[in-house]
XYZ file of N, CA and C in Angstrom:
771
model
N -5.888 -19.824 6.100
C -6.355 -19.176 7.310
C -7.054 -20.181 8.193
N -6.799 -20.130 9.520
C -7.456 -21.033 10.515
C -8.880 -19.873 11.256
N -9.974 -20.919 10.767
C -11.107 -19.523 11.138
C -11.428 -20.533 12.982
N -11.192 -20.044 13.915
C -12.261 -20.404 15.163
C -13.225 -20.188 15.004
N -14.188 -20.542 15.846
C -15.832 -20.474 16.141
C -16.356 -18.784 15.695
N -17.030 -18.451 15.135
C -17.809 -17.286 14.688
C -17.779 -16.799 15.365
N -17.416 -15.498 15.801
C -18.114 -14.343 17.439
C -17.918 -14.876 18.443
N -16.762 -16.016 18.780
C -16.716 -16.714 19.951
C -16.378 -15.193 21.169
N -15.582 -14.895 20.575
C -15.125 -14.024 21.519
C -15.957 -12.756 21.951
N -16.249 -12.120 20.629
C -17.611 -11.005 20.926
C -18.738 -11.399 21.436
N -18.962 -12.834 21.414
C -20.387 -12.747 22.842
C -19.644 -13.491 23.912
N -18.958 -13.962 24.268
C -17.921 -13.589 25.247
C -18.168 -12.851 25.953
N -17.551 -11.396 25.582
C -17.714 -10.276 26.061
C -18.729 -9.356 26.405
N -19.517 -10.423 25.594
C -21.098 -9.231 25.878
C -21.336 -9.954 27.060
N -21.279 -11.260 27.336
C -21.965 -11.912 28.159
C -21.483 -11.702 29.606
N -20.251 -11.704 29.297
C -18.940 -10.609 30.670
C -19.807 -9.172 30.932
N -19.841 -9.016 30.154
C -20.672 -7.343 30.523
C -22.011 -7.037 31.156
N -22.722 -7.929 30.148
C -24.130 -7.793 30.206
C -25.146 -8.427 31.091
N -24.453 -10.267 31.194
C -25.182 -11.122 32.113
C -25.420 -10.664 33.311
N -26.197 -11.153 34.065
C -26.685 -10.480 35.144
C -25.737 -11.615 35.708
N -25.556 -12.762 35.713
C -24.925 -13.777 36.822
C -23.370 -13.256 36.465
N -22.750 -12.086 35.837
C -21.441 -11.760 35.814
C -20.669 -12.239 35.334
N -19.688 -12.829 36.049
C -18.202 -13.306 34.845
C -18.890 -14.574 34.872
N -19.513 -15.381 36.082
C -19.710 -16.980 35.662
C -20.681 -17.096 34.248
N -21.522 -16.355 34.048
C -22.219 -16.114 33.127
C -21.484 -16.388 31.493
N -20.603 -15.502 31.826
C -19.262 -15.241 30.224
C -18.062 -16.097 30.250
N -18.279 -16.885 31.478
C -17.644 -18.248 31.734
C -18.358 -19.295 31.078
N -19.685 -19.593 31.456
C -20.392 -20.241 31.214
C -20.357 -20.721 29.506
N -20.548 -19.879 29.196
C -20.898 -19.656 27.796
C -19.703 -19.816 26.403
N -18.200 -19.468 27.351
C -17.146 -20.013 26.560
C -17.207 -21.543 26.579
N -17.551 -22.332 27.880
C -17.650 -23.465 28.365
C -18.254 -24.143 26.904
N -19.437 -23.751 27.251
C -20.717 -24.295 26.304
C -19.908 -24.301 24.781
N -19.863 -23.316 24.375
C -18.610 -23.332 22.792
C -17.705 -24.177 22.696
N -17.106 -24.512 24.066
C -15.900 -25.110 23.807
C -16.529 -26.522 23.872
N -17.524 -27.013 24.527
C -17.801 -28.294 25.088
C -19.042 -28.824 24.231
N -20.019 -28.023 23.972
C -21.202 -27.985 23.681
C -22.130 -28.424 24.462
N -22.104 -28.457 25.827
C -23.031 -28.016 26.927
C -22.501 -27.480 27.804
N -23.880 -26.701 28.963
C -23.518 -25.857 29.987
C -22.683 -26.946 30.821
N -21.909 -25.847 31.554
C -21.333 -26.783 33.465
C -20.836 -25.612 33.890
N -20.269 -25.678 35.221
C -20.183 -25.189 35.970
C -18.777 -24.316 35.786
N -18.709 -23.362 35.536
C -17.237 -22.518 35.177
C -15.952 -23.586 36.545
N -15.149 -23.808 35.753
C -13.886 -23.774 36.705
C -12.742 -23.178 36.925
N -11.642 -22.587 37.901
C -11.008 -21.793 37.780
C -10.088 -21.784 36.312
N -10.092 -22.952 36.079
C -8.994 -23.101 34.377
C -9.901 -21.881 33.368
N -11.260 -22.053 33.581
C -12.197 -21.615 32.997
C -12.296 -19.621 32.947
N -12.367 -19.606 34.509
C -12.056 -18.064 34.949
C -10.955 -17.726 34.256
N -9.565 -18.284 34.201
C -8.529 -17.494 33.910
C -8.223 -17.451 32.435
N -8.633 -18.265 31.725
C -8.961 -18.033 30.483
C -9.711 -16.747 29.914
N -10.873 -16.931 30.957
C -11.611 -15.767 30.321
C -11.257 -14.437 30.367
N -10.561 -14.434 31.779
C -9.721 -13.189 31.935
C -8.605 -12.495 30.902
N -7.785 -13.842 30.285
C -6.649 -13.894 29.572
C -7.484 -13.454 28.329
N -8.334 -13.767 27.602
C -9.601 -13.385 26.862
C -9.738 -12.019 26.577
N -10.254 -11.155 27.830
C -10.856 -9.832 27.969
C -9.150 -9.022 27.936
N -8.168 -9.219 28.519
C -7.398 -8.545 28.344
C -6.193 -8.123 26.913
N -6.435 -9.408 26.012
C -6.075 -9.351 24.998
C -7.013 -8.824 23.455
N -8.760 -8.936 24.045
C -9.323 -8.075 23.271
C -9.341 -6.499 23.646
N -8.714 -5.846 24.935
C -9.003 -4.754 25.111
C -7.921 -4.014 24.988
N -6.603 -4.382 25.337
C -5.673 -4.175 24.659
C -5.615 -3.254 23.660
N -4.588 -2.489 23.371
C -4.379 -1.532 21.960
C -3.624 -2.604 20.928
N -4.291 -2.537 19.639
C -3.609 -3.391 18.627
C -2.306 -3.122 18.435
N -0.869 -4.424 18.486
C 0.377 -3.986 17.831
C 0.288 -3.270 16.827
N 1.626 -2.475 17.046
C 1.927 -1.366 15.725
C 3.559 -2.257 15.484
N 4.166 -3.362 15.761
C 4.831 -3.557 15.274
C 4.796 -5.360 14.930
N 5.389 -5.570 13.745
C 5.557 -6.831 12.909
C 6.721 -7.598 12.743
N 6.949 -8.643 13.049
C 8.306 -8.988 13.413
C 8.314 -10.153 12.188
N 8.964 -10.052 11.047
C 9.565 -10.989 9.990
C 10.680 -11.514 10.685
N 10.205 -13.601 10.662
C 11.041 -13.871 11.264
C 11.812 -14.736 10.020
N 12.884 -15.052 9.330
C 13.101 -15.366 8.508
C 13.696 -16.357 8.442
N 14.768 -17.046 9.512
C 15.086 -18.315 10.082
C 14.403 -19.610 10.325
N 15.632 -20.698 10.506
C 14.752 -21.767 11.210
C 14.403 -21.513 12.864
N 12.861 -21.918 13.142
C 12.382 -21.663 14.387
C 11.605 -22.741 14.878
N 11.533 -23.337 16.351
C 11.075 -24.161 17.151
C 9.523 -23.283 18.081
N 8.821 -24.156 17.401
C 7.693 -23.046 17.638
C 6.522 -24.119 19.171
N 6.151 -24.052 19.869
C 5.193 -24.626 20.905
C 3.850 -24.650 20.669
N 3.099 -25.721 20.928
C 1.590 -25.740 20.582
C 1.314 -25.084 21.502
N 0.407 -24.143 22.135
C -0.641 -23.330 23.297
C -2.165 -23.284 22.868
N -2.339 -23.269 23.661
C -4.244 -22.527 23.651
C -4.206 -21.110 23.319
N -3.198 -20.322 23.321
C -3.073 -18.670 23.407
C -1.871 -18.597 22.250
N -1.386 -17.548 21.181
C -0.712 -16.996 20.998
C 0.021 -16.789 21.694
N 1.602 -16.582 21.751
C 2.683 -15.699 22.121
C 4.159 -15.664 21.633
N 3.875 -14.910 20.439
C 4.919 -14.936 19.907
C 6.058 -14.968 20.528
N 6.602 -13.692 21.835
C 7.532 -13.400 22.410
C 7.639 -14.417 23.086
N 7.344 -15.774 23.208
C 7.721 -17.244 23.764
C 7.753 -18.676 22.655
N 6.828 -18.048 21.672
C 6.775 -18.552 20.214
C 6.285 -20.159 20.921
N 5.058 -18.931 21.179
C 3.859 -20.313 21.111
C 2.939 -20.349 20.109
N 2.048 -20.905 19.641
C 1.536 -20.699 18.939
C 0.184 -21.905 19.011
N -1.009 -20.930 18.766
C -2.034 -21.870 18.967
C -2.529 -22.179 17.876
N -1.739 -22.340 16.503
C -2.288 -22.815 15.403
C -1.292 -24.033 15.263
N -0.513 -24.109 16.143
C -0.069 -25.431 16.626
C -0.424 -26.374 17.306
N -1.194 -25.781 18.474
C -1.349 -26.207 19.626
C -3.173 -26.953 19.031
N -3.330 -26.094 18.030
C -4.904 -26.918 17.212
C -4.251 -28.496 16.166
N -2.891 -28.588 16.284
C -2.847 -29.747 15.758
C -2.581 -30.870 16.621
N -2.594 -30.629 17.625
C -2.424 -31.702 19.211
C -0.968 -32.176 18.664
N -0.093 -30.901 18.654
C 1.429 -31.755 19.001
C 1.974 -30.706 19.702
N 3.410 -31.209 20.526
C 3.723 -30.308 21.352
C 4.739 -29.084 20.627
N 5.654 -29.551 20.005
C 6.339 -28.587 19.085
C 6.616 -28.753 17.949
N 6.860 -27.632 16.589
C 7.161 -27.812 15.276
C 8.312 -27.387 15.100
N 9.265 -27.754 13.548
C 10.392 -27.096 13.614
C 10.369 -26.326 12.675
N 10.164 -25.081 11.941
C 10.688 -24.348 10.598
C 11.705 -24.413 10.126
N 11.843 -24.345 9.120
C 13.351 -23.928 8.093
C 13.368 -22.949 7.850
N 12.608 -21.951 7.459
C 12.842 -20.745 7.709
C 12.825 -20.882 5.615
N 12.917 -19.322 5.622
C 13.494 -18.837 4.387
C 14.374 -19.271 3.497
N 14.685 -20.181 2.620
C 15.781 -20.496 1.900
C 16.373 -19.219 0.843
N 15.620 -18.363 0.320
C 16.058 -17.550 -0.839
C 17.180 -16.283 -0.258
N 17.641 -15.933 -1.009
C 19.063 -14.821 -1.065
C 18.778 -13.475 0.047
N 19.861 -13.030 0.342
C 19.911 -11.996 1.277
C 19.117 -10.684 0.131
N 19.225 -10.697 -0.849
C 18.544 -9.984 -2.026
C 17.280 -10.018 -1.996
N 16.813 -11.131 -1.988
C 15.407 -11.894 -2.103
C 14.541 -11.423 -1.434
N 14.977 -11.889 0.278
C 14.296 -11.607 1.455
C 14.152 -9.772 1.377
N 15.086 -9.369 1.047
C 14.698 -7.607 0.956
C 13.714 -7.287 0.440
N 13.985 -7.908 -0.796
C 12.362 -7.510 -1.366
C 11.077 -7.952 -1.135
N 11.202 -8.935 -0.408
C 10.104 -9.129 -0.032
C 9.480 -8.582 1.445
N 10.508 -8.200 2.232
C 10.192 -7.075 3.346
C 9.818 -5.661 2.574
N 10.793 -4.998 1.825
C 10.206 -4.101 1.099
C 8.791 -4.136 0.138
N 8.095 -5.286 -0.059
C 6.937 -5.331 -0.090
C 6.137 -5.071 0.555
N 6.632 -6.414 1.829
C 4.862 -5.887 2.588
C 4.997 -4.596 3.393
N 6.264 -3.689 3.412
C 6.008 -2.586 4.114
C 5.441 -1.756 3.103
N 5.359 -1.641 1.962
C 5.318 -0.881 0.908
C 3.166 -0.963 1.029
N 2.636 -2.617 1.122
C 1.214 -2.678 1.380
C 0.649 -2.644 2.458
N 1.482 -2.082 3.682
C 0.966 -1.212 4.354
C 1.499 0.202 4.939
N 1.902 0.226 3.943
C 2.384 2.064 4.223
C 1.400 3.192 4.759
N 0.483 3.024 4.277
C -0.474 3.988 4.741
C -0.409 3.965 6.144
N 0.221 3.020 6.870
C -1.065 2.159 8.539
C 0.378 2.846 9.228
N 0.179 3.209 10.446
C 1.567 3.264 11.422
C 2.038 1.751 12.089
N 2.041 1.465 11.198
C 2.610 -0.342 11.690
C 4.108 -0.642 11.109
N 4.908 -0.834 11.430
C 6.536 -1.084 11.304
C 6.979 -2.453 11.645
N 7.664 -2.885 10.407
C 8.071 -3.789 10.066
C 9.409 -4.845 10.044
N 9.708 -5.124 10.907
C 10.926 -5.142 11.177
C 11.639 -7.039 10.840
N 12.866 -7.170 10.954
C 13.096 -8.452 10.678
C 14.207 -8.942 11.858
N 14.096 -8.101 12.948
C 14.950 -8.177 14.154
C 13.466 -8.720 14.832
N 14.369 -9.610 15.889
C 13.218 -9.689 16.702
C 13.213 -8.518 18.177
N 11.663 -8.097 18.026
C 11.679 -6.772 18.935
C 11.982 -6.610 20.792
N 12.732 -5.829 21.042
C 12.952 -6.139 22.643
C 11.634 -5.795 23.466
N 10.884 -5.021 22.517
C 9.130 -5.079 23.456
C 8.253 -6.452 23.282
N 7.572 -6.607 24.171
C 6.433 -8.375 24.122
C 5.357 -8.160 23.586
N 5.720 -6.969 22.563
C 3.969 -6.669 22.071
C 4.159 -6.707 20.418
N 4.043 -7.451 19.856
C 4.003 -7.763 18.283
C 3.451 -8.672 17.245
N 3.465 -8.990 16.475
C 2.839 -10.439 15.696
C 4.124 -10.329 15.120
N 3.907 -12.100 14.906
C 5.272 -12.697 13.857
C 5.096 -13.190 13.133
N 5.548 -13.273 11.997
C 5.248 -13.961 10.967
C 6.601 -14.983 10.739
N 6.330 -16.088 10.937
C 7.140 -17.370 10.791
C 6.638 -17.966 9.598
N 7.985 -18.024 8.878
C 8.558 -18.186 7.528
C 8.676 -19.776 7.192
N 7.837 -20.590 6.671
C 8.171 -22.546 6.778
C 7.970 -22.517 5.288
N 8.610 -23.730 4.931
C 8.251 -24.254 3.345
C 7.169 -24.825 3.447
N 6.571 -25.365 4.157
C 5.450 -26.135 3.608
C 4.831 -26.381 4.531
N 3.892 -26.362 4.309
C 1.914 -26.218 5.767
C 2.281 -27.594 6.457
N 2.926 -28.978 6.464
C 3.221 -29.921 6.511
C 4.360 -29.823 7.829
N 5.015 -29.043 7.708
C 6.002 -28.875 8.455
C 5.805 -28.361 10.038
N 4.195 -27.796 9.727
C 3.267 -27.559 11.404
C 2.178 -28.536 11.405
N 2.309 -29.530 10.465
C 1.211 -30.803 10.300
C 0.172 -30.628 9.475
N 0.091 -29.870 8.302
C -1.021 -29.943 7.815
C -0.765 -30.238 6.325
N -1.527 -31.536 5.608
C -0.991 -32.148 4.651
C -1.497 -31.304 3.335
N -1.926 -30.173 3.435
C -2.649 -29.661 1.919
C -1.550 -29.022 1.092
N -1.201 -29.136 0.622
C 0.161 -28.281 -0.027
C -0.317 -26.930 -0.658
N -1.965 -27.160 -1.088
C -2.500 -26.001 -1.599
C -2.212 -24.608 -0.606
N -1.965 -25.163 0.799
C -1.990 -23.904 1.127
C -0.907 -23.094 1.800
N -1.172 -21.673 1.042
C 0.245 -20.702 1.368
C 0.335 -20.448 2.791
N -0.548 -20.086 3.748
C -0.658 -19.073 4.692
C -1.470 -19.760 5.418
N -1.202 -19.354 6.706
C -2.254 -19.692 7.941
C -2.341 -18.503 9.197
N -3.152 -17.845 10.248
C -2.817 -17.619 10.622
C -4.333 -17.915 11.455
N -3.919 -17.387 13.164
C -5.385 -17.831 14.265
C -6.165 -16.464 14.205
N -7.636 -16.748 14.129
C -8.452 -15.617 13.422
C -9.791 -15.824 14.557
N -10.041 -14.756 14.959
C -11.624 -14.628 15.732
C -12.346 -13.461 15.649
N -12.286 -12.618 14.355
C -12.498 -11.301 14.451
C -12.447 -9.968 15.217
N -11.345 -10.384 15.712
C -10.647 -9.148 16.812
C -9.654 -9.483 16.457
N -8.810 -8.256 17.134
C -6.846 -8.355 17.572
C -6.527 -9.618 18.383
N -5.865 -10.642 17.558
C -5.123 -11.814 18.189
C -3.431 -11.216 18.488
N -3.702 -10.666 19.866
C -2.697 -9.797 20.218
C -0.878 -11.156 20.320
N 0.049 -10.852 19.891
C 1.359 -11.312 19.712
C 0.594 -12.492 19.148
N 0.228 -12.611 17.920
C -0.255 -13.911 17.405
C 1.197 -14.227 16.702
N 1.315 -15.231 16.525
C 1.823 -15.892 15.657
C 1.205 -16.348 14.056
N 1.493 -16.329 12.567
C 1.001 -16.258 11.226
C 2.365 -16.839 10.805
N 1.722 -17.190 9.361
C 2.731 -18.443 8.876
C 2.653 -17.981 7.138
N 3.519 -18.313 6.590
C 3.686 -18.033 5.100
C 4.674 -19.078 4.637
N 4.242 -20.058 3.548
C 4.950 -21.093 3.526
C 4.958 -20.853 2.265
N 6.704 -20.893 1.784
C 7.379 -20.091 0.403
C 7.886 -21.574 -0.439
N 7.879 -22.669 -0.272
C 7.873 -23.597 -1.076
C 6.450 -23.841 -2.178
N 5.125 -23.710 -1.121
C 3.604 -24.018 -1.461
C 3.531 -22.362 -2.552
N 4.524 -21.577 -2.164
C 4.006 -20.439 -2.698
C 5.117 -20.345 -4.199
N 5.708 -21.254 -4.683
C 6.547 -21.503 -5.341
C 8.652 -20.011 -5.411
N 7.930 -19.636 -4.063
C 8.974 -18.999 -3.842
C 9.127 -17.642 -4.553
N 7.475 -17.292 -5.060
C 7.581 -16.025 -5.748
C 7.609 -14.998 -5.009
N 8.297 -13.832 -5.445
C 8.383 -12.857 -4.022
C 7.045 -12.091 -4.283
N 6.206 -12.148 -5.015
C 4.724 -11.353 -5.005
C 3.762 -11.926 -4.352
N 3.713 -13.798 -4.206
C 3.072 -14.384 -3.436
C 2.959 -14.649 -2.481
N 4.376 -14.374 -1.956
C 5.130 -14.299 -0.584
C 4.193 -12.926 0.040
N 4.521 -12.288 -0.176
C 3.870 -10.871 -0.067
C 2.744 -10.520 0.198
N 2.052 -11.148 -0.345
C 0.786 -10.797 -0.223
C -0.028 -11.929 0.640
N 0.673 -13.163 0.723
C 0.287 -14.321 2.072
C 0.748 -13.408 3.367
N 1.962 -12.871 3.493
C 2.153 -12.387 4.375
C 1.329 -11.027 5.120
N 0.892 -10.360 4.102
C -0.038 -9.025 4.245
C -1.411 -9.637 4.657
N -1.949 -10.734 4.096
C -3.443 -11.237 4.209
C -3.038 -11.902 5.755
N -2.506 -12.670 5.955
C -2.111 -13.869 7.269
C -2.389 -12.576 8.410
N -1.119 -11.730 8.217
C -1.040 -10.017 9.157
C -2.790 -9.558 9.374
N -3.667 -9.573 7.989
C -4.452 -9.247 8.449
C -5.205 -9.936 9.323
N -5.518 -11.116 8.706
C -6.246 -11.817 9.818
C -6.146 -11.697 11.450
N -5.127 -11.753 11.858
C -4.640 -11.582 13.102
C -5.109 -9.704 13.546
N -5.156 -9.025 12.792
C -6.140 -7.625 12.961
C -7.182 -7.984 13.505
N -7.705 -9.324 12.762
C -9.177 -9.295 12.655
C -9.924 -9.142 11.409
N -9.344 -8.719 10.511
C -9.861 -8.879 9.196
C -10.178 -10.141 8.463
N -11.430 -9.654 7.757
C -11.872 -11.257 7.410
C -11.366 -10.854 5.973
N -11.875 -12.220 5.365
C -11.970 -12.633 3.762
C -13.044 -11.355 3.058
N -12.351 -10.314 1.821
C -13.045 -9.933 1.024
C -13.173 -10.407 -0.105
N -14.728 -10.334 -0.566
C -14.857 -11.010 -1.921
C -14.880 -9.664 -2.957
N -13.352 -9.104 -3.153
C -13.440 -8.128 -4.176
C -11.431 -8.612 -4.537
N -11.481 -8.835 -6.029
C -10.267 -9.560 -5.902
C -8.808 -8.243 -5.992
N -9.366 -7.398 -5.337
C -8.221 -6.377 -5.368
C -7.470 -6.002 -4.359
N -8.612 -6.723 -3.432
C -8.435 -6.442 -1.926
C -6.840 -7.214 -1.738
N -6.331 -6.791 -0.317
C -5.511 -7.595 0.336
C -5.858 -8.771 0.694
N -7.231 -8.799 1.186
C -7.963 -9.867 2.025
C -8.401 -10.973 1.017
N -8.529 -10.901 -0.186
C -9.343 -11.706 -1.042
C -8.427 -13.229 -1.107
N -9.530 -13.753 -1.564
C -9.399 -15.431 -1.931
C -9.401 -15.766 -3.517
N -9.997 -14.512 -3.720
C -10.297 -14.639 -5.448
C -8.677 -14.556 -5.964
N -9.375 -15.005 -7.698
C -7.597 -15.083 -8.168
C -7.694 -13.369 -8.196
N -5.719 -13.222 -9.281
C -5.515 -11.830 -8.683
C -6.197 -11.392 -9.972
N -6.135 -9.863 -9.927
C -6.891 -8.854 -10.828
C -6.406 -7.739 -10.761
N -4.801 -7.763 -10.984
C -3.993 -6.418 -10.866
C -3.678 -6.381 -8.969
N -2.903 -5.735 -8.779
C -2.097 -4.876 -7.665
C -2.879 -5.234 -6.539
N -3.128 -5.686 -5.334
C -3.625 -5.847 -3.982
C -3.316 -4.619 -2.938
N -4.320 -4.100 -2.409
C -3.791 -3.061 -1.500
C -5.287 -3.222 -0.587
N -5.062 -2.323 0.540
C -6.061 -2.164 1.426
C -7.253 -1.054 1.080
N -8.544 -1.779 0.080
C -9.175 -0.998 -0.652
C -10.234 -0.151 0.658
N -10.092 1.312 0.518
C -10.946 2.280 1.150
C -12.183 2.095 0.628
N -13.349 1.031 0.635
C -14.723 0.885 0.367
C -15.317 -0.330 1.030
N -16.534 -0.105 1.211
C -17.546 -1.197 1.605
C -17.527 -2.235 0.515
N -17.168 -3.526 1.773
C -17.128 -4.867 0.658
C -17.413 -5.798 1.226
N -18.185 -6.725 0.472
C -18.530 -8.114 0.531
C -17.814 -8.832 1.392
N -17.787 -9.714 2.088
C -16.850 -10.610 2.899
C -17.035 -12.065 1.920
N -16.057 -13.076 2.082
C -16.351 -14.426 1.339
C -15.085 -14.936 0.486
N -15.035 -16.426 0.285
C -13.800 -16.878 -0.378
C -14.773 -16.998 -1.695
N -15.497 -18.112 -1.923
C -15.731 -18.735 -3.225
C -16.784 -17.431 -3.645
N -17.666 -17.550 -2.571
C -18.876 -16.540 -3.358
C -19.549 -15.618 -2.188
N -20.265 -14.890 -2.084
C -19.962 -13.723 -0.852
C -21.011 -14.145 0.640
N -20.516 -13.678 1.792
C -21.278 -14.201 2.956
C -21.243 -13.075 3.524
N -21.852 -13.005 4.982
C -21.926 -12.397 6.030
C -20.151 -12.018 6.372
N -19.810 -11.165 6.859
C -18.598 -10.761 7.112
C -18.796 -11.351 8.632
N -17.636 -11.234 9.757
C -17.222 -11.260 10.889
C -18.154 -10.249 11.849
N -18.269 -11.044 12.839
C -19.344 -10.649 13.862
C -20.585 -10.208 13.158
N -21.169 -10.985 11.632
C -22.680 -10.571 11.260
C -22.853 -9.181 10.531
N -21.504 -8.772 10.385
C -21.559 -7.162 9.700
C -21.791 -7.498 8.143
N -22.307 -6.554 7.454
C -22.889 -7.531 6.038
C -21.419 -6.447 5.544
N -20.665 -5.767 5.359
C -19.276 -5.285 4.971
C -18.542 -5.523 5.649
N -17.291 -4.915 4.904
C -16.193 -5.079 5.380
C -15.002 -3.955 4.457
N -14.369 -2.792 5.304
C -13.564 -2.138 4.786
C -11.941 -2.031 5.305
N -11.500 -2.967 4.335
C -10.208 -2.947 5.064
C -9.158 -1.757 5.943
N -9.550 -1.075 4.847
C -8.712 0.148 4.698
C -8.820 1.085 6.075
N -9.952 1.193 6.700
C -11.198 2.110 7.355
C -10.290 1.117 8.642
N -10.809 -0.545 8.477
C -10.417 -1.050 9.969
C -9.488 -1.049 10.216
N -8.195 -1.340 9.859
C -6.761 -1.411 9.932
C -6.565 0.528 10.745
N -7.323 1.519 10.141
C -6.387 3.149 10.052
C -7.243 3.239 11.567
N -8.424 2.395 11.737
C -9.176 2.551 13.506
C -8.019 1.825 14.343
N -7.944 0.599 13.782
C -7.158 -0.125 14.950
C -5.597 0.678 15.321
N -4.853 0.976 14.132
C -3.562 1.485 14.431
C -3.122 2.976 14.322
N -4.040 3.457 13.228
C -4.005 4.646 12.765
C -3.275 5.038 11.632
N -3.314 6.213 10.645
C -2.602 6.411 9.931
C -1.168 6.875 9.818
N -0.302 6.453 8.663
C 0.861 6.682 9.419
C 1.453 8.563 8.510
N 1.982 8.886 9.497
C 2.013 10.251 8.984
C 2.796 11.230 7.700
């Protein structure tokens, strides 16, 4: 998982709202995060912030686009899948990556779509492996190895861009070589990566979807107050001392009927 700055975005927005000097105010203040001192908002600055407020206010996608091919993906500052940009590219300062996509059987790949729809069945979110004719979705792009968008750890399965809100048409990554090509690991990188891009953080309960811990039986989206944390437990996202997967996912999209 690629974590950005803590609450960058939720005081953002407060500061859009609340400051008395107005948007330069919630300008200001992305500035300062991004730079680490004040200056003077500039229009690059304004339209960002705008691009900002309209993608946190937004209604969260209800649809998921498994992309399973090789794909040519663009570094950005922003998400957009439906142009397949991607700013967990665009954090490695290159201009484009290439995927390979999926190597395993037309068999294979089924089951592993029939997974992650199966771990989120409850949610009205639909899962598809076409790419969708609406511009409103997350994708999950399919690579062998974290290396292949520049990042040399092999340890890791999954990535996706995270600020504790809806990273609306984000782009998320599941890399099935690092994951030794098991279709349960596949699965469940893909369900955790999905979440992040919700907005869901790391739970430290190893049953969860969200967890870092090893496994401990079956992963699903547990209906209870939980710990946030990889190794050992912290503050959850935006300072909330819980975190219920189950609860945030059925607010953001709703249950499915």
């Amino acid at each position: 998982m690629i974590r950005t700055a803590t609450n960058a975005i939720t005081w953002l927005i407060a500061m859009a709202i609340f400051a008395t000097a107005g948007l330069a105010g919630g300008v200001a203040l992305q500035t300062y995060r991004t730079t680490g001192h004040w200056q003077v908002p500039t229009y690059r600055d304004v339209g960002e912030l705008a691009r900002v407020l309209v993608r946190t206010t937004k209604p969260a996608p209800k649809v998921v686009y498994l992309h399973r091919g090789p794909i040519q993906l663009t570094g950005g500052t922003f998400d957009d899948a439906t142009n397949n940009i991607s700013s967990t590219v665009g954090r490695r300062g290159v201009d484009s990556v290439q995927l390979r996509g999926y190597r395993g059987s037309d068999a294979q790949w089924k089951r592993i779509v029939s997974c992650v729809r199966e771990t989120f069945h409850p949610f009205d979110i639909e899962f598809v492996d076409e790419r969708p004719t609406d511009d409103e979705y997350i994708m999950v792009a399919l690579g062998r190895h974290p290396r292949d968008i520049g990042y040399g750890d092999h340890h890791v399965g999954g990535l996706s861009p995270f600020n504790g809100s809806v990273v609306h048409r984000a782009i998320v990554f599941a890399f099935t070589d690092s994951l030794q090509n098991k279709r349960r690991a596949i699965c469940n990188t893909i369900a955790e990566e999905v979440g992040h891009a919700y907005g869901l953080d790391h739970t430290y309960e190893c049953s969860d979807v969200m967890t870092y811990l090893p496994d401990c039986g079956p992963k699903y989206f547990r209906d209870r107050d939980m710990r946030c944390g990889e190794h050992e437990p912290r503050q959850c996202a935006n300072d909330e001392p819980t975190q219920n997967t189950y609860r945030a996912l059925a607010d953001l999209v709703g249950l499915r009927e």
